[in-house]
Amino acid sequence: MNARRTKYIPALGSRWLTPLYDPMMRLLLHEATFKRHLVQQASIKEGDRVLDLGCGTATLTVMIKQAQPGAEVVGLDADPEVLRIGRSKAAKARVDIAFNLGTAFSLPYRDRSFDRVVSSLVFHHLSTENKRAAFSESVRVLRPGGELHVADFGKPHNTRMRLVSLAMRRFEKTPDNIQGRLPQLFRDAGFEGVAETARYSTIFGTLSFYSGKRPSPPFSLDGRRPG
Ligand SMILES: C[S@@+](CC[C@H](N)C(=O)[O-])C[C@H]1O[C@@H](n2cnc3c(N)ncnc32)[C@H](O)[C@@H]1O
């Protein structure tokens, strides 16, 4: 079997640390603040179908559903252990979310089946090859005009963040994030209107927000799609 298809790095790098993930995120990364920002940026409407790519313990997934109860929300992760935690978090919050086991580079969904793909802190876990595959898969599953919104570590934007990144770069699978290459990887996969929309300083380095849109095919004058 292709090793690329089976591999993932657990949320904190090792499986035994997974139970500490939620407390660490709350204490060290102020996750409620930045995840709220990502939810607002994604501007999800009633009736939208939304994928949380690499949903982990589903804090963001639950926030999306709470912010827009009229959306159909799906969380996908490659780690069955975080999905178990995510399912129980969703049940406690009494929100209806579908959780699927799968990998970001081979999504188990039909073409053009989502309006939004949202992802937090996942891309830095992936090799360059797998980042490319995950971006391509995101384009594939988005409807024309659909959007990908990502929050992840980015290029340090001040001296303090540059110093922090010296210590943190060993946690990135390959240094695409820290070297500011995510926007180009969005574009290479076919996204348009790609932008870095915001940056936060964190104790782990610069946290950047990105967005990009799957292009809509041009419409003919009578309003029908050509071909
Ligand atoms: C740092 S955690 C982030 C979890 C969550 N999105 C959040 O913001 O709290 C990274 C997550 O990405 C998942 N992951 C890593 N590689 C993956 C892959 N190739 N496909 C799907 N999920 C993956 C891990 O299992 C983990 O749950």
Short mmCIF file of C-alpha atoms and ligand atoms in Angstrom, two decimals:
data_model
loop_
_atom_site.label_atom_id
_atom_site.label_comp_id
_atom_site.label_asym_id
_atom_site.label_seq_id
_atom_site.Cartn_x
_atom_site.Cartn_y
_atom_site.Cartn_z
CA MET A 1 0.00 0.00 0.00
CA ASN A 2 1.18 3.53 -0.76
CA ALA A 3 2.77 4.86 2.48
CA ARG A 4 1.57 8.38 1.67
CA ARG A 5 -2.04 7.26 2.00
CA THR A 6 -1.65 5.75 5.45
CA LYS A 7 0.52 8.34 7.20
CA TYR A 8 -0.53 11.16 9.52
CA ILE A 9 1.02 12.91 12.49
CA PRO A 10 -1.17 12.92 15.65
CA ALA A 11 -2.35 16.32 16.97
CA LEU A 12 0.58 16.78 19.40
CA GLY A 13 3.05 14.64 17.51
CA SER A 14 2.61 11.50 19.65
CA ARG A 15 -0.52 9.54 20.39
CA TRP A 16 0.01 9.49 24.18
CA LEU A 17 -0.14 13.32 24.24
CA THR A 18 -3.56 13.50 22.52
CA PRO A 19 -5.56 13.81 25.82
CA LEU A 20 -3.55 16.99 26.57
CA TYR A 21 -4.42 18.60 23.21
CA ASP A 22 -7.57 20.49 24.21
CA PRO A 23 -6.21 21.94 27.49
CA MET A 24 -3.00 22.99 25.71
CA MET A 25 -4.89 24.69 22.89
CA ARG A 26 -7.08 26.58 25.37
CA LEU A 27 -4.19 27.71 27.57
CA LEU A 28 -1.38 28.31 25.11
CA LEU A 29 -3.01 29.25 21.82
CA HIS A 30 -6.24 31.02 22.88
CA GLU A 31 -7.99 28.81 20.41
CA ALA A 32 -11.48 30.25 20.96
CA THR A 33 -10.30 33.64 19.67
CA PHE A 34 -8.57 32.47 16.52
CA LYS A 35 -11.13 29.79 15.68
CA ARG A 36 -13.92 32.38 16.04
CA HIS A 37 -11.95 34.52 13.58
CA LEU A 38 -11.75 31.62 11.11
CA VAL A 39 -15.48 30.90 11.40
CA GLN A 40 -16.30 34.56 10.74
CA GLN A 41 -13.89 34.70 7.80
CA ALA A 42 -15.54 31.64 6.20
CA SER A 43 -18.89 33.49 6.15
CA ILE A 44 -20.96 30.30 6.10
CA LYS A 45 -24.57 30.59 4.99
CA GLU A 46 -27.67 28.58 5.76
CA GLY A 47 -27.77 25.48 3.55
CA ASP A 48 -23.99 25.46 2.95
CA ARG A 49 -22.14 22.15 3.14
CA VAL A 50 -18.91 22.63 5.11
CA LEU A 51 -15.90 20.34 5.55
CA ASP A 52 -13.52 20.78 8.51
CA LEU A 53 -10.37 19.21 7.06
CA GLY A 54 -8.24 17.60 9.81
CA CYS A 55 -10.91 18.41 12.41
CA GLY A 56 -8.96 16.87 15.32
CA THR A 57 -10.99 17.02 18.55
CA ALA A 58 -13.65 19.06 16.71
CA THR A 59 -13.56 22.34 18.64
CA LEU A 60 -13.72 24.30 15.35
CA THR A 61 -16.25 21.87 13.83
CA VAL A 62 -18.63 22.41 16.77
CA MET A 63 -18.13 26.20 16.62
CA ILE A 64 -19.03 26.19 12.91
CA LYS A 65 -22.26 24.31 13.53
CA GLN A 66 -23.17 26.53 16.49
CA ALA A 67 -22.49 29.68 14.45
CA GLN A 68 -24.58 28.45 11.51
CA PRO A 69 -27.01 25.70 12.60
CA GLY A 70 -28.49 25.70 9.08
CA ALA A 71 -25.24 24.42 7.56
CA GLU A 72 -24.44 20.73 7.05
CA VAL A 73 -21.09 20.23 8.77
CA VAL A 74 -18.66 17.34 8.24
CA GLY A 75 -15.41 16.74 10.16
CA LEU A 76 -12.68 14.58 8.66
CA ASP A 77 -9.49 13.36 10.32
CA ALA A 78 -7.00 10.55 9.79
CA ASP A 79 -6.77 9.75 13.52
CA PRO A 80 -9.59 7.58 14.96
CA GLU A 81 -8.70 8.65 18.52
CA VAL A 82 -9.33 12.39 17.93
CA LEU A 83 -12.53 11.52 16.05
CA ARG A 84 -13.77 9.67 19.14
CA ILE A 85 -13.13 12.80 21.25
CA GLY A 86 -14.75 14.97 18.54
CA ARG A 87 -17.90 12.82 18.41
CA SER A 88 -18.32 13.01 22.17
CA LYS A 89 -17.74 16.81 22.13
CA ALA A 90 -20.43 17.22 19.45
CA ALA A 91 -22.84 15.00 21.40
CA LYS A 92 -22.25 17.06 24.57
CA ALA A 93 -22.90 20.26 22.62
CA ARG A 94 -26.03 18.62 21.10
CA VAL A 95 -25.02 19.45 17.55
CA ASP A 96 -25.45 17.18 14.55
CA ILE A 97 -22.10 16.72 12.77
CA ALA A 98 -20.94 13.85 10.55
CA PHE A 99 -17.43 12.61 11.33
CA ASN A 100 -15.41 10.64 8.80
CA LEU A 101 -12.09 8.86 8.99
CA GLY A 102 -9.93 9.72 5.99
CA THR A 103 -6.86 11.54 4.78
CA ALA A 104 -6.56 15.10 3.51
CA PHE A 105 -4.78 13.91 0.39
CA SER A 106 -7.46 11.43 -0.68
CA LEU A 107 -10.82 12.83 0.42
CA PRO A 108 -13.71 10.34 0.45
CA TYR A 109 -16.17 12.83 -1.08
CA ARG A 110 -17.71 13.49 -4.49
CA ASP A 111 -16.45 16.28 -6.74
CA ARG A 112 -18.15 19.66 -6.14
CA SER A 113 -19.92 18.55 -2.97
CA PHE A 114 -18.94 21.34 -0.51
CA ASP A 115 -19.43 25.13 -0.35
CA ARG A 116 -16.63 25.65 2.16
CA VAL A 117 -13.55 23.74 3.24
CA VAL A 118 -12.13 25.05 6.50
CA SER A 119 -8.90 23.86 8.11
CA SER A 120 -6.98 24.79 11.23
CA LEU A 121 -3.40 23.80 12.12
CA VAL A 122 -3.27 20.84 9.72
CA PHE A 123 -1.15 21.86 6.71
CA HIS A 124 2.06 22.24 8.74
CA HIS A 125 1.75 18.52 9.53
CA LEU A 126 2.00 17.59 5.85
CA SER A 127 4.97 17.09 3.53
CA THR A 128 5.08 19.39 0.49
CA GLU A 129 3.79 16.57 -1.69
CA ASN A 130 0.88 15.94 0.68
CA LYS A 131 0.13 19.67 1.01
CA ARG A 132 -0.17 19.81 -2.80
CA ALA A 133 -2.44 16.76 -2.79
CA ALA A 134 -4.59 18.23 0.03
CA PHE A 135 -5.00 21.55 -1.83
CA SER A 136 -5.92 19.68 -5.04
CA GLU A 137 -8.42 17.54 -3.17
CA SER A 138 -9.92 20.69 -1.60
CA VAL A 139 -10.41 22.24 -5.06
CA ARG A 140 -11.94 19.01 -6.31
CA VAL A 141 -14.57 18.71 -3.56
CA LEU A 142 -15.52 22.42 -3.65
CA ARG A 143 -18.31 23.66 -5.87
CA PRO A 144 -17.31 26.37 -8.37
CA GLY A 145 -17.22 29.58 -6.33
CA GLY A 146 -16.66 27.57 -3.13
CA GLU A 147 -13.93 28.68 -0.74
CA LEU A 148 -11.06 27.22 1.26
CA HIS A 149 -10.25 29.00 4.56
CA VAL A 150 -7.10 28.01 6.45
CA ALA A 151 -5.52 29.06 9.76
CA ASP A 152 -2.00 27.73 10.21
CA PHE A 153 1.53 28.76 11.06
CA GLY A 154 2.91 31.25 8.55
CA LYS A 155 5.92 33.38 7.75
CA PRO A 156 7.10 35.24 10.90
CA HIS A 157 5.91 38.84 10.67
CA ASN A 158 8.13 40.52 13.29
CA THR A 159 11.41 39.98 15.13
CA ARG A 160 9.83 38.23 18.11
CA MET A 161 8.02 35.77 15.80
CA ARG A 162 11.26 35.18 13.83
CA LEU A 163 13.00 34.17 17.07
CA VAL A 164 10.15 31.87 18.06
CA SER A 165 10.16 30.27 14.60
CA LEU A 166 13.82 29.25 15.04
CA ALA A 167 12.72 26.96 17.86
CA MET A 168 9.44 25.87 16.27
CA ARG A 169 10.52 25.04 12.73
CA ARG A 170 11.43 21.49 13.73
CA PHE A 171 7.71 20.81 14.33
CA GLU A 172 6.85 21.57 10.72
CA LYS A 173 7.05 18.56 8.41
CA THR A 174 8.68 20.70 5.67
CA PRO A 175 9.20 24.47 6.10
CA ASP A 176 6.58 25.62 3.54
CA ASN A 177 4.46 27.38 6.18
CA ILE A 178 7.28 29.26 7.90
CA GLN A 179 8.76 30.27 4.53
CA GLY A 180 5.43 31.72 3.44
CA ARG A 181 4.76 29.25 0.62
CA LEU A 182 1.14 28.33 1.42
CA PRO A 183 -0.41 31.05 -0.83
CA GLN A 184 1.57 29.76 -3.84
CA LEU A 185 0.49 26.20 -3.05
CA PHE A 186 -3.17 27.41 -3.00
CA ARG A 187 -2.61 28.98 -6.46
CA ASP A 188 -0.76 25.96 -7.88
CA ALA A 189 -3.82 23.84 -7.05
CA GLY A 190 -6.10 26.19 -8.99
CA PHE A 191 -7.47 28.56 -6.33
CA GLU A 192 -7.99 32.19 -7.31
CA GLY A 193 -8.19 35.38 -5.23
CA VAL A 194 -5.74 33.85 -2.76
CA ALA A 195 -4.95 36.13 0.18
CA GLU A 196 -3.31 36.11 3.58
CA THR A 197 -6.12 37.86 5.43
CA ALA A 198 -4.77 38.20 9.00
CA ARG A 199 -1.90 37.29 11.32
CA TYR A 200 -1.76 36.67 15.07
CA SER A 201 1.35 36.49 17.25
CA THR A 202 1.35 33.30 19.35
CA ILE A 203 3.90 31.59 21.56
CA PHE A 204 4.40 29.08 18.73
CA GLY A 205 5.00 31.77 16.09
CA THR A 206 2.92 33.67 13.55
CA LEU A 207 -0.53 32.23 12.98
CA SER A 208 -1.72 33.22 9.50
CA PHE A 209 -5.18 33.15 7.96
CA TYR A 210 -5.61 32.42 4.26
CA SER A 211 -8.46 32.16 1.81
CA GLY A 212 -8.91 31.15 -1.81
CA LYS A 213 -11.81 30.46 -4.16
CA ARG A 214 -12.46 27.69 -6.68
CA PRO A 215 -13.02 29.59 -9.92
CA SER A 216 -16.54 29.58 -11.36
CA PRO A 217 -16.77 28.65 -15.03
CA PRO A 218 -17.67 31.61 -17.23
CA PHE A 219 -21.37 31.99 -18.05
CA SER A 220 -22.66 32.61 -21.57
CA LEU A 221 -24.96 35.57 -22.16
CA ASP A 222 -28.09 33.42 -21.85
CA GLY A 223 -26.91 32.38 -18.37
CA ARG A 224 -26.02 28.78 -19.24
CA ARG A 225 -22.60 27.27 -18.66
CA PRO A 226 -20.73 26.70 -21.89
CA GLY A 227 -20.04 23.11 -22.93
C1 LIG B 1 -2.74 20.11 15.36
S1 LIG B 1 -4.12 19.13 15.02
C2 LIG B 1 -5.38 20.31 14.59
C3 LIG B 1 -6.75 19.80 14.88
C4 LIG B 1 -7.86 20.81 14.69
N1 LIG B 1 -8.03 21.17 13.30
C5 LIG B 1 -7.62 22.02 15.54
O1 LIG B 1 -7.46 23.11 15.02
O2 LIG B 1 -7.63 21.85 16.77
C6 LIG B 1 -3.76 18.43 13.43
C7 LIG B 1 -4.77 17.38 13.01
O3 LIG B 1 -4.51 17.02 11.66
C8 LIG B 1 -4.72 15.63 11.55
N2 LIG B 1 -3.99 15.16 10.38
C9 LIG B 1 -2.64 15.12 10.20
N3 LIG B 1 -2.36 14.64 8.98
C10 LIG B 1 -3.54 14.38 8.38
C11 LIG B 1 -3.91 13.87 7.11
N4 LIG B 1 -2.99 13.54 6.23
N5 LIG B 1 -5.21 13.74 6.82
C12 LIG B 1 -6.17 14.09 7.72
N6 LIG B 1 -5.88 14.56 8.95
C13 LIG B 1 -4.59 14.71 9.28
C14 LIG B 1 -4.21 15.05 12.85
O4 LIG B 1 -4.74 13.78 13.08
C15 LIG B 1 -4.69 16.11 13.84
O5 LIG B 1 -5.96 15.80 14.35
#
